[in-house]
Coordinates of C-alpha atoms in Angstrom, one line a residue:
M1 CA -35.5 43.6 2.8
Y2 CA -38.4 43.5 5.0
L3 CA -37.8 40.0 7.3
P4 CA -39.9 39.1 10.5
A5 CA -39.2 39.4 14.3
P6 CA -36.7 36.8 15.0
D7 CA -37.9 33.9 16.8
A8 CA -35.5 32.6 20.0
A9 CA -37.7 30.6 21.1
L10 CA -37.8 28.1 17.6
S11 CA -34.0 29.4 16.3
P12 CA -32.0 30.2 19.6
R13 CA -28.7 30.4 16.8
T14 CA -30.1 32.0 13.9
G15 CA -33.6 33.4 14.4
Y16 CA -34.6 32.6 11.3
T17 CA -37.7 30.3 10.6
R18 CA -40.2 28.7 7.6
T19 CA -41.7 32.8 8.0
H20 CA -38.0 34.3 7.6
W21 CA -37.4 32.0 4.8
Q22 CA -41.1 32.7 3.1
A23 CA -40.7 36.5 3.3
A24 CA -37.1 36.2 1.2
A25 CA -38.7 34.4 -1.6
D26 CA -41.1 36.5 -1.9
A27 CA -39.1 39.8 -0.7
L28 CA -36.8 38.5 -4.4
L29 CA -38.8 37.6 -6.6
A30 CA -41.3 41.0 -6.1
S31 CA -38.2 42.5 -7.3
V32 CA -37.3 40.8 -9.9
E33 CA -40.8 41.4 -11.7
P34 CA -39.9 44.6 -13.0
Y35 CA -37.3 44.0 -14.8
A36 CA -39.5 41.5 -17.0
T37 CA -40.0 42.4 -20.6
E38 CA -43.1 43.2 -21.7
D39 CA -44.2 39.7 -22.9
R40 CA -43.0 38.5 -19.4
A41 CA -40.6 35.7 -21.4
L42 CA -36.8 37.6 -20.6
Y43 CA -35.4 38.9 -16.9
H44 CA -33.6 42.1 -17.8
F45 CA -31.5 42.5 -14.9
P46 CA -29.0 46.2 -14.2
G47 CA -26.1 46.6 -15.3
S48 CA -23.2 46.8 -17.7
R49 CA -22.3 43.4 -17.5
E50 CA -22.8 40.7 -19.7
S51 CA -21.9 36.9 -20.2
W52 CA -20.1 35.6 -22.8
S53 CA -23.3 34.0 -23.9
G54 CA -24.7 37.4 -24.8
R55 CA -28.1 39.4 -24.2
L56 CA -30.2 37.1 -25.3
S57 CA -28.9 34.1 -23.0
D58 CA -29.2 36.6 -20.2
G59 CA -32.7 37.3 -20.6
L60 CA -33.7 33.5 -20.8
E61 CA -31.0 33.3 -17.6
G62 CA -33.2 35.7 -15.6
Y63 CA -36.6 33.5 -16.9
A64 CA -35.7 30.5 -15.3
R65 CA -33.9 30.9 -12.3
T66 CA -36.1 32.9 -11.2
L67 CA -38.7 30.7 -12.3
L68 CA -37.4 28.3 -10.0
L69 CA -37.7 30.4 -6.6
A70 CA -41.7 30.8 -7.6
A71 CA -41.3 27.2 -7.9
F72 CA -39.8 26.6 -4.9
R73 CA -42.6 28.9 -2.7
R74 CA -45.9 27.3 -4.6
D75 CA -47.1 31.1 -5.7
E76 CA -49.3 30.6 -7.6
T77 CA -49.7 34.2 -8.6
A78 CA -46.0 34.3 -9.9
L79 CA -46.4 31.2 -12.0
E80 CA -49.0 32.4 -13.0
R81 CA -46.9 35.7 -14.8
Y82 CA -44.5 33.1 -15.3
A83 CA -46.9 31.0 -17.1
T84 CA -47.2 33.9 -19.7
G85 CA -43.5 34.3 -20.5
L86 CA -43.4 30.7 -21.0
A87 CA -46.1 30.9 -24.0
A88 CA -44.1 33.7 -25.6
G89 CA -40.2 31.7 -24.6
V90 CA -41.6 29.1 -27.7
S91 CA -43.1 31.2 -29.9
G92 CA -39.8 33.0 -31.0
V93 CA -38.8 34.7 -28.8
W94 CA -35.8 32.4 -27.0
P95 CA -33.3 30.7 -28.5
R96 CA -32.6 27.3 -29.5
I97 CA -31.6 24.5 -26.9
E98 CA -27.9 24.0 -29.2
D99 CA -24.6 21.8 -28.3
R100 CA -23.1 23.1 -25.2
S101 CA -25.3 26.3 -25.5
Q102 CA -26.1 28.0 -21.9
P103 CA -30.2 27.5 -23.2
L104 CA -29.6 23.7 -21.8
V105 CA -28.6 24.9 -18.3
E106 CA -31.9 27.0 -18.4
A107 CA -33.8 24.1 -19.8
A108 CA -33.3 22.3 -17.0
S109 CA -34.7 25.2 -14.4
I110 CA -37.5 25.2 -16.3
A111 CA -38.2 21.5 -16.6
L112 CA -37.9 20.7 -12.9
A113 CA -40.2 24.0 -12.3
L114 CA -43.0 22.7 -14.9
R115 CA -42.3 18.9 -12.9
L116 CA -42.9 20.3 -9.6
T117 CA -46.0 22.5 -9.9
R118 CA -47.6 20.7 -12.2
P119 CA -50.9 21.0 -11.1
L120 CA -50.8 25.2 -10.4
L121 CA -48.9 25.8 -14.2
W122 CA -48.5 22.6 -16.4
D123 CA -52.0 21.6 -16.2
R124 CA -53.1 24.9 -16.8
L125 CA -51.9 26.2 -20.2
D126 CA -53.8 24.8 -23.7
D127 CA -52.2 22.2 -25.7
G128 CA -51.0 24.4 -28.6
V129 CA -48.5 26.1 -25.8
Q130 CA -47.8 22.8 -23.9
Q131 CA -47.1 21.2 -27.5
R132 CA -44.5 24.6 -28.3
V133 CA -43.2 24.3 -24.4
A134 CA -42.4 20.5 -24.9
D135 CA -41.0 21.2 -28.5
W136 CA -38.2 23.8 -26.9
L137 CA -37.5 21.4 -23.9
A138 CA -37.1 18.6 -26.8
D139 CA -33.9 20.0 -28.3
A140 CA -31.9 19.4 -25.1
L141 CA -32.3 15.0 -25.1
T142 CA -29.9 15.2 -27.6
A143 CA -28.3 17.7 -27.2
A144 CA -24.2 17.3 -25.9
A145 CA -22.8 18.4 -22.4
W146 CA -19.7 20.6 -21.5
P147 CA -18.4 16.9 -19.5
C148 CA -19.2 17.5 -16.0
N149 CA -22.1 18.5 -14.5
W150 CA -23.9 19.7 -17.8
E151 CA -24.8 15.7 -18.3
L152 CA -28.0 15.5 -15.8
F153 CA -28.8 18.9 -17.7
P154 CA -31.3 16.5 -20.5
V155 CA -31.5 13.9 -17.3
T156 CA -33.6 16.8 -15.7
V157 CA -35.5 17.5 -18.9
G158 CA -35.8 13.8 -19.5
G159 CA -37.2 13.2 -16.2
F160 CA -40.9 16.1 -16.7
L161 CA -40.8 14.7 -20.9
E162 CA -41.0 11.6 -19.7
E163 CA -43.4 12.2 -17.1
V164 CA -46.1 14.3 -20.0
G165 CA -45.2 11.5 -22.7
H166 CA -43.4 13.5 -25.1
E167 CA -41.1 11.9 -26.8
A168 CA -41.3 9.2 -24.1
G169 CA -38.3 7.3 -26.1
A170 CA -35.6 9.7 -26.4
S171 CA -36.6 10.7 -23.0
R172 CA -35.3 8.0 -21.2
K173 CA -32.0 7.1 -23.3
A174 CA -31.2 11.0 -22.3
I175 CA -32.2 9.9 -18.8
D176 CA -29.9 7.0 -19.2
R177 CA -27.2 8.8 -21.0
G178 CA -26.7 11.3 -17.9
L179 CA -27.1 9.3 -15.6
E180 CA -24.5 6.6 -16.8
R181 CA -21.9 9.5 -17.9
I182 CA -21.4 10.5 -14.5
E183 CA -20.2 7.6 -13.1
Q184 CA -17.5 8.2 -13.9
W185 CA -17.1 11.0 -11.8
Y186 CA -18.6 9.4 -8.2
V187 CA -15.2 8.1 -6.3
G188 CA -17.0 6.9 -3.3
D189 CA -17.7 8.7 0.6
G190 CA -20.1 10.5 -1.4
W191 CA -18.6 12.3 -3.1
Y192 CA -17.9 13.6 -7.1
T193 CA -15.5 14.8 -9.5
D194 CA -17.2 18.2 -11.1
G195 CA -16.5 16.0 -15.0
P196 CA -13.0 14.4 -15.3
G197 CA -9.5 15.0 -13.1
R198 CA -10.0 16.8 -9.5
A199 CA -12.1 19.2 -9.8
F200 CA -14.2 18.9 -6.5
D201 CA -16.9 21.9 -4.8
Y202 CA -19.9 23.2 -3.7
Y203 CA -21.3 21.6 -7.4
N204 CA -21.8 18.4 -5.5
G205 CA -24.8 19.9 -3.7
W206 CA -26.1 22.0 -5.6
A207 CA -25.6 19.9 -8.9
M208 CA -23.9 15.9 -9.0
H209 CA -25.9 15.1 -5.7
L210 CA -29.1 17.5 -6.2
Y211 CA -30.8 16.7 -9.4
P212 CA -30.4 13.0 -9.7
V213 CA -31.8 12.4 -6.6
L214 CA -35.1 15.0 -7.8
H215 CA -35.4 13.6 -10.3
A216 CA -35.5 9.6 -8.4
W217 CA -37.8 11.1 -6.0
L218 CA -40.4 12.2 -8.0
A219 CA -40.1 9.9 -10.0
D220 CA -40.7 7.2 -7.5
D221 CA -38.2 5.4 -8.6
R222 CA -37.4 3.9 -5.5
D223 CA -33.7 1.7 -6.3
L224 CA -32.8 5.0 -7.8
L225 CA -33.0 7.3 -4.8
S226 CA -31.7 3.8 -2.9
L227 CA -28.3 4.4 -5.0
Y228 CA -28.5 8.3 -5.3
G229 CA -30.3 9.0 -2.3
G230 CA -27.6 6.5 -0.4
R231 CA -24.5 8.6 -1.7
L232 CA -26.4 12.1 -0.4
Q233 CA -26.9 10.6 2.8
T234 CA -22.5 9.9 3.1
H235 CA -22.0 13.0 1.5
L236 CA -24.1 15.1 4.1
A237 CA -21.5 14.1 6.6
D238 CA -19.0 15.5 5.0
Y239 CA -21.4 18.2 4.0
A240 CA -22.4 19.7 7.4
R241 CA -18.1 20.6 8.4
L242 CA -18.2 23.2 5.1
F243 CA -20.1 25.9 6.7
G244 CA -18.5 28.1 10.2
G245 CA -20.3 29.2 13.0
D246 CA -21.5 32.3 11.0
G247 CA -23.4 30.4 8.7
A248 CA -20.5 31.1 6.0
P249 CA -20.0 28.1 3.3
L250 CA -16.2 28.1 2.7
H251 CA -14.5 30.6 -0.1
Q252 CA -13.5 27.5 -2.8
G253 CA -14.0 26.7 -5.7
R254 CA -16.1 28.6 -9.1
S255 CA -19.6 30.0 -9.6
L256 CA -19.4 31.4 -6.0
T257 CA -21.9 33.9 -6.6
Y258 CA -25.0 31.1 -6.2
R259 CA -24.2 32.1 -2.3
F260 CA -26.4 29.9 -0.8
A261 CA -27.5 27.8 -3.3
T262 CA -25.3 26.4 -1.2
T263 CA -27.9 24.3 1.2
A264 CA -30.1 22.8 -1.2
P265 CA -28.4 19.6 -0.4
L266 CA -29.0 19.9 3.2
W267 CA -33.0 20.4 2.8
L268 CA -32.5 17.9 -0.6
G269 CA -31.8 14.9 2.6
A270 CA -34.6 16.1 4.0
L271 CA -36.9 16.3 1.6
T272 CA -36.4 12.1 0.9
D273 CA -35.3 11.1 3.6
H274 CA -31.6 10.8 3.5
T275 CA -29.5 12.7 6.0
P276 CA -27.5 12.0 8.9
L277 CA -28.1 15.5 10.0
P278 CA -31.1 16.5 13.1
P279 CA -34.0 18.3 11.5
G280 CA -32.5 21.6 13.1
E281 CA -29.6 21.0 12.2
T282 CA -30.8 21.0 9.1
R283 CA -32.1 24.5 9.6
R284 CA -29.4 26.0 11.5
L285 CA -26.8 25.4 8.9
A286 CA -29.3 26.3 5.9
S287 CA -30.6 29.6 7.8
G288 CA -27.3 30.5 8.9
A289 CA -26.6 30.8 5.2
L290 CA -28.7 32.3 3.4
K291 CA -28.5 35.3 7.1
Y292 CA -25.2 35.3 6.7
F293 CA -25.2 36.9 2.6
L294 CA -28.0 38.7 3.7
E295 CA -26.2 40.3 5.9
R296 CA -23.5 41.3 4.3
D297 CA -25.1 43.4 0.8
A298 CA -25.7 40.0 -1.1
V299 CA -28.9 42.3 -2.3
D300 CA -28.5 45.9 -3.0
D301 CA -30.6 48.8 -3.4
Q302 CA -33.3 47.4 -5.5
G303 CA -33.7 43.6 -3.8
L304 CA -31.5 42.4 -6.4
L305 CA -29.2 39.2 -6.4
T306 CA -25.8 40.8 -6.4
L307 CA -22.9 39.5 -8.8
G308 CA -20.1 38.8 -6.0
W309 CA -19.8 37.1 -2.7
H310 CA -21.2 39.7 -0.3
G311 CA -22.1 43.0 -2.0
P312 CA -20.8 42.6 -5.8
D313 CA -17.6 41.5 -6.5
E314 CA -16.1 40.4 -9.9
S315 CA -13.4 38.4 -8.7
V316 CA -15.7 35.6 -7.8
L317 CA -16.8 35.3 -11.2
Q318 CA -16.2 33.6 -14.5
G319 CA -17.4 34.2 -18.2
Y320 CA -20.5 32.2 -18.1
S321 CA -21.6 34.7 -15.2
G322 CA -24.2 37.5 -16.5
P323 CA -27.1 39.5 -14.9
A324 CA -29.0 36.6 -13.4
S325 CA -26.2 34.4 -12.5
P326 CA -26.6 34.7 -9.2
Y327 CA -30.2 33.5 -9.2
W328 CA -29.1 30.1 -9.3
A329 CA -29.9 30.8 -5.0
S330 CA -32.8 29.8 -5.8
K331 CA -32.4 26.2 -4.9
G332 CA -31.6 27.5 -1.4
F333 CA -34.9 27.9 -1.1
L334 CA -35.6 24.0 -1.7
G335 CA -37.0 24.0 2.1
L336 CA -40.3 25.5 1.1
L337 CA -41.2 22.3 -0.8
L338 CA -41.1 20.5 3.0
P339 CA -44.8 21.2 4.8
S340 CA -44.8 23.5 7.6
D341 CA -45.2 20.7 10.2
H342 CA -42.0 18.9 9.1
P343 CA -39.5 18.7 11.8
V344 CA -37.2 20.2 9.8
W345 CA -39.7 23.5 10.5
T346 CA -40.1 22.9 13.4
A347 CA -38.0 21.6 15.7
Q348 CA -35.5 23.6 17.8
E349 CA -32.4 24.4 15.7
E350 CA -29.9 22.5 16.9
A351 CA -25.5 23.6 17.0
G352 CA -23.5 22.5 13.4
P353 CA -20.7 20.8 13.9
A354 CA -18.1 23.9 13.7
E355 CA -20.1 24.6 17.1
R356 CA -20.1 21.9 19.0
Q357 CA -16.1 20.3 19.7
N358 CA -13.1 21.6 17.9
E359 CA -12.9 18.9 14.8
V360 CA -9.9 17.7 12.6
T361 CA -11.8 15.0 9.9
P362 CA -10.4 13.3 6.7
V363 CA -12.8 13.5 3.4
A364 CA -11.6 10.6 1.7
G365 CA -12.6 11.6 -1.1
P366 CA -11.4 14.3 -2.5
N367 CA -8.5 14.4 0.1
W368 CA -9.2 16.5 2.0
L369 CA -8.7 17.5 6.3
L370 CA -11.4 19.7 7.7
Q371 CA -10.1 21.8 10.7
S372 CA -13.2 23.4 12.8
T373 CA -12.5 24.9 16.1
S374 CA -15.6 25.5 18.5
S375 CA -14.2 29.0 20.2
D376 CA -14.5 30.5 16.8
G377 CA -16.5 28.4 14.7
L378 CA -13.8 29.0 12.2
V379 CA -13.5 26.1 9.2
R380 CA -11.1 25.7 7.3
L381 CA -10.0 23.3 4.6
H382 CA -6.5 22.0 3.3
N383 CA -6.9 21.0 0.3
H384 CA -4.8 17.9 -0.7
G385 CA -7.0 16.1 -3.8
S386 CA -8.9 19.1 -5.7
E387 CA -7.4 21.2 -8.4
D388 CA -9.0 22.4 -11.3
V389 CA -6.6 25.0 -13.5
R390 CA -8.7 27.2 -14.9
Y391 CA -10.4 28.1 -12.3
D392 CA -7.2 28.3 -10.3
P393 CA -6.3 30.0 -7.6
F394 CA -10.0 28.9 -5.8
Y395 CA -8.9 24.8 -6.3
T396 CA -5.4 24.9 -6.6
R397 CA -4.2 26.4 -3.0
F398 CA -3.1 24.0 0.0
A399 CA -5.8 25.6 2.0
Y400 CA -9.5 27.7 1.9
S401 CA -11.4 29.3 4.5
T402 CA -15.0 30.8 6.2
V403 CA -13.6 33.9 7.0
T404 CA -10.7 34.6 4.1
R405 CA -10.4 34.8 0.4
P406 CA -7.4 33.2 -2.0
R407 CA -5.2 36.2 -2.6
S408 CA -3.1 36.6 -5.8
S409 CA 0.4 39.3 -4.3
P410 CA 1.5 37.5 -2.3
P411 CA -0.7 34.2 -3.1
D412 CA -2.2 33.1 0.3
N413 CA -1.1 29.0 0.5
S414 CA 0.9 28.5 -1.2
V415 CA 4.9 26.7 -2.0
T416 CA 7.2 28.5 -4.8
V417 CA 10.3 26.8 -5.4
G418 CA 12.1 29.3 -7.5
D419 CA 9.2 30.9 -9.1
D420 CA 7.4 28.4 -10.0
S421 CA 4.0 28.3 -7.5
S422 CA 1.8 26.7 -9.7
R423 CA -0.1 23.3 -8.1
E424 CA -1.1 20.9 -11.0
G425 CA -1.5 17.3 -11.1
I426 CA -1.8 16.8 -7.8
V427 CA -1.8 13.0 -6.6
P428 CA -3.1 12.2 -3.1
L429 CA -1.4 10.3 -1.3
G430 CA -4.5 10.0 1.7
A431 CA -6.2 11.8 4.5
G432 CA -5.9 10.4 8.3
E433 CA -6.2 10.9 11.7
G434 CA -5.2 14.8 12.0
W435 CA -3.3 14.6 8.8
A436 CA -3.2 14.8 5.0
A437 CA -1.1 14.5 1.9
S438 CA 0.2 15.2 -2.1
R439 CA 2.6 15.5 -4.6
H440 CA 2.6 17.5 -7.3
A441 CA 5.5 18.1 -10.1
L442 CA 6.6 21.9 -11.0
S443 CA 7.4 22.8 -14.0
S444 CA 10.5 22.7 -13.8
G445 CA 10.6 18.8 -13.1
A446 CA 11.3 19.3 -9.5
E447 CA 8.8 17.7 -7.1
L448 CA 7.6 18.8 -3.6
T449 CA 5.5 16.1 -1.2
S450 CA 3.6 18.4 1.5
L451 CA 1.6 16.8 4.4
V452 CA -0.3 19.2 6.8
V453 CA -1.1 18.0 10.3
A454 CA -3.3 19.7 12.5
E455 CA -4.9 20.0 16.0
G456 CA -6.6 22.3 17.6
A457 CA -6.0 25.6 15.4
V458 CA -2.7 24.3 15.0
E459 CA -0.7 23.9 11.6
V460 CA 2.3 21.8 11.0
R461 CA 2.5 22.3 7.1
A462 CA 6.2 20.4 6.0
H463 CA 7.0 20.1 2.5
L464 CA 10.0 18.2 0.5
V465 CA 11.3 20.1 -2.5
S466 CA 13.1 17.2 -4.4
G467 CA 15.0 17.2 -8.2
A468 CA 15.8 20.7 -7.7
A469 CA 18.8 22.8 -8.5
P470 CA 21.0 23.3 -4.8
G471 CA 20.5 27.1 -3.9
T472 CA 17.2 27.1 -5.1
A473 CA 15.2 29.7 -3.7
V474 CA 11.5 28.5 -1.6
H475 CA 9.1 30.4 0.0
V476 CA 6.4 29.8 1.8
T477 CA 3.3 31.4 2.6
G478 CA -0.2 31.1 5.1
W479 CA -2.7 32.8 5.4
G480 CA -4.2 35.8 3.8
P481 CA -5.9 38.7 5.7
A482 CA -9.2 37.9 6.8
E483 CA -12.6 38.7 5.3
D484 CA -13.9 41.2 7.9
G485 CA -10.4 41.8 9.3
N486 CA -11.7 40.6 12.7
E487 CA -9.1 36.9 12.6
R488 CA -5.4 36.9 13.4
T489 CA -2.6 35.0 10.8
D490 CA -0.1 33.6 12.4
L491 CA 3.2 31.8 10.2
A492 CA 6.4 30.7 12.0
G493 CA 9.2 28.3 10.4
V494 CA 10.3 25.4 12.3
Y495 CA 12.3 23.6 10.0
G496 CA 14.6 25.5 7.0
L497 CA 12.7 28.7 7.2
T498 CA 13.0 31.8 8.1
G499 CA 10.7 34.9 7.3
D500 CA 8.1 37.2 9.4
D501 CA 4.2 36.2 9.5
S502 CA 3.5 36.7 5.6
R503 CA 5.8 34.9 4.0
L504 CA 8.7 32.5 4.7
S505 CA 11.8 31.4 3.0
G506 CA 14.4 29.4 2.3
T507 CA 17.3 27.4 0.1
V508 CA 17.5 23.3 -1.7
G509 CA 20.2 22.5 -0.2
D510 CA 22.7 19.3 -2.0
G511 CA 18.9 16.7 -2.6
P512 CA 15.7 16.7 -1.1
T513 CA 15.1 19.1 1.7
L514 CA 12.6 19.5 4.2
F515 CA 10.9 22.2 5.1
V516 CA 8.2 23.1 7.7
A517 CA 6.2 25.7 8.8
L518 CA 3.3 26.1 11.6
A519 CA 0.4 28.8 10.7
R520 CA -2.7 29.1 12.8
L521 CA -5.6 31.0 11.8
T522 CA -8.1 32.2 14.5
A523 CA -10.4 34.6 16.4
E524 CA -9.6 34.5 19.2
H525 CA -8.1 37.4 21.1
N526 CA -5.5 36.1 22.5
P527 CA -4.0 32.5 21.4
P528 CA -1.2 31.0 23.5
P529 CA 2.1 31.6 21.1
F530 CA 2.9 28.4 18.7
G531 CA 5.3 26.7 21.3
D532 CA 2.8 26.5 24.2
L533 CA 0.5 23.7 21.3
V534 CA 2.8 21.3 19.6
S535 CA 6.6 21.0 19.8
V536 CA 8.0 19.5 16.5
E537 CA 11.2 17.2 16.1
V538 CA 13.4 16.7 12.6
R539 CA 15.6 14.0 12.6
R540 CA 17.8 13.1 9.3
A541 CA 18.1 9.6 9.6
T542 CA 20.4 7.4 7.4
V543 CA 20.9 5.0 4.9
D544 CA 20.5 2.1 7.0
D545 CA 17.0 3.3 8.5
I546 CA 15.4 2.5 4.9
H547 CA 16.2 0.3 2.4
D548 CA 17.0 1.9 -1.2
A549 CA 16.6 5.6 0.4
H550 CA 18.7 8.5 1.1
D551 CA 18.2 11.8 2.0
A552 CA 15.3 10.6 4.6
H553 CA 13.7 12.7 6.7
D554 CA 12.0 12.1 10.6
L555 CA 9.3 14.8 11.6
T556 CA 7.8 14.0 15.0
V557 CA 4.6 16.5 16.3
R558 CA 4.0 16.4 19.6
W559 CA 0.7 18.3 20.3
A560 CA 0.1 20.0 24.3
S561 CA -2.4 17.6 24.7
G562 CA -0.5 14.6 25.0
S563 CA -1.1 12.6 21.3
E564 CA 2.2 12.6 19.1
Q565 CA 2.7 11.6 15.6
Y566 CA 5.2 10.1 13.7
F567 CA 6.3 10.6 9.8
R568 CA 8.8 9.4 7.7
F569 CA 9.9 11.0 4.7
G570 CA 12.5 10.2 1.2
C571 CA 13.1 10.1 -1.8
T572 CA 14.2 6.7 -3.8
A573 CA 15.8 6.2 -7.4
S574 CA 14.0 4.7 -9.5
D575 CA 16.0 2.4 -12.4
Q576 CA 15.8 5.0 -14.8
G577 CA 18.0 6.9 -12.8
A578 CA 15.1 10.0 -11.8
A579 CA 13.9 9.8 -7.6
T580 CA 10.9 10.2 -7.0
S581 CA 9.7 11.2 -3.0
W582 CA 8.1 9.7 -0.6
W583 CA 6.4 9.1 2.4
S584 CA 5.3 7.6 5.3
V585 CA 2.9 7.3 8.2
A586 CA 2.4 5.8 11.3
P587 CA 1.5 6.6 15.3
R588 CA 4.0 6.2 17.8

């Protein structure tokens, strides 16, 4: 992909400016055009992979997602081509929108593109084509959605159809119904779950915030924009911390092949004036993510986005991933809706959070702890509240980062009790200054109560196993190897564990048993030994220390910086005789 020379004065960190974003959009649009069918209604990209929706739906996906890119680029020449495909598509080429079908997803992209470019595309269609397009889209108003971010696709279609006066009553019902349904998944502090349960991931940014905020903005609904824009603004304070100093997003969650779609909420905050971020930081984070992927083979020799993370990589795909799926990365070009004289394009780049200083930040909604180090720009996510067992290990590991990915053998960042390394039914126990904790039950009936305490690049990981038979083996792993192999991983047993950097082992004793390890992921060339940075003391508490408890453990963490943290683990018998593990935290 050809891009202009970097601009070191305006963008000293990435070199990217609005011109670079325009050039990237133009290159992607030019590269997909040879794969359009003769009537331009479908885009069939090369390769043997087919999604579970089938080739026809995949071709519609290719049309819809690249149309979205043309809409953000406001490329009139490209939009003329898509107008031809639109007329053909709704004249019998495209599949109908049915309950929980992939065309419902693509209808939202088409409707959003039409709404954003109405004078350039929709208003230039003849009446017959407009009617057929509206009739095809209208099936989305009543189609059943999967109970997740899909509920927002009828909202997006309804917003456009209501604006052009087509089935206004049904459109309004679809809008109100979808917005009402996502309320049950808003957990506060700017975070949604992606449907029932605790699935926290990038869908917060590129779906759960994107569609409601854009709808409110396009509808010029001040009350609605105040509600959803306010949530977005709160979310972005956390979201900005999810990008490494090299621009990489965290490797966590599903649909990772959308890559720099992660930048969409950054642009959205600037577009709607609902962001806590300075303009130069917004552009730095977004440009950093685009540059990160373009420099790591996200685009192949034909100029097409590949199915993967860096290059082609099936390990990050799901069954719904088809050859055109990566083009939801088009959402990352939302910033091109901002005029060239907007401060987000004219301000000098500013450092992102991971570059400014070492930080350990609790995130209340998903019960995460974010740990970043400015010396190497690494970001680590300690997960004590997010899960989606359909896509394990991308949700249920204890930690993720911007330079590593989940590994399977042995599983990274995991605890195995006996032969059970599963992590389902996570119960968040809170996150505070420098720590986060959770509990989950194992299939054997045993419980695992887990705590992470972090400062700088060092982590103290403590796990209390209760309800397991004496003699049960426990294995603890830390970080897997880094993506590019330049980072270093360390793991050391502190209490109840022995072993090497790859895996520690211990044995359950009589009653609840505490295991403590130190872990580190760093790109520092010669980091100090653990002993120079932290000391950990574990003391067995007596029954007199705690009412109605037994086998309690006191954990004291003393950092070289002079700070000290104190935690207490225990296990209490219930009225039914079962043991329930618990813990507490207190400053000292």
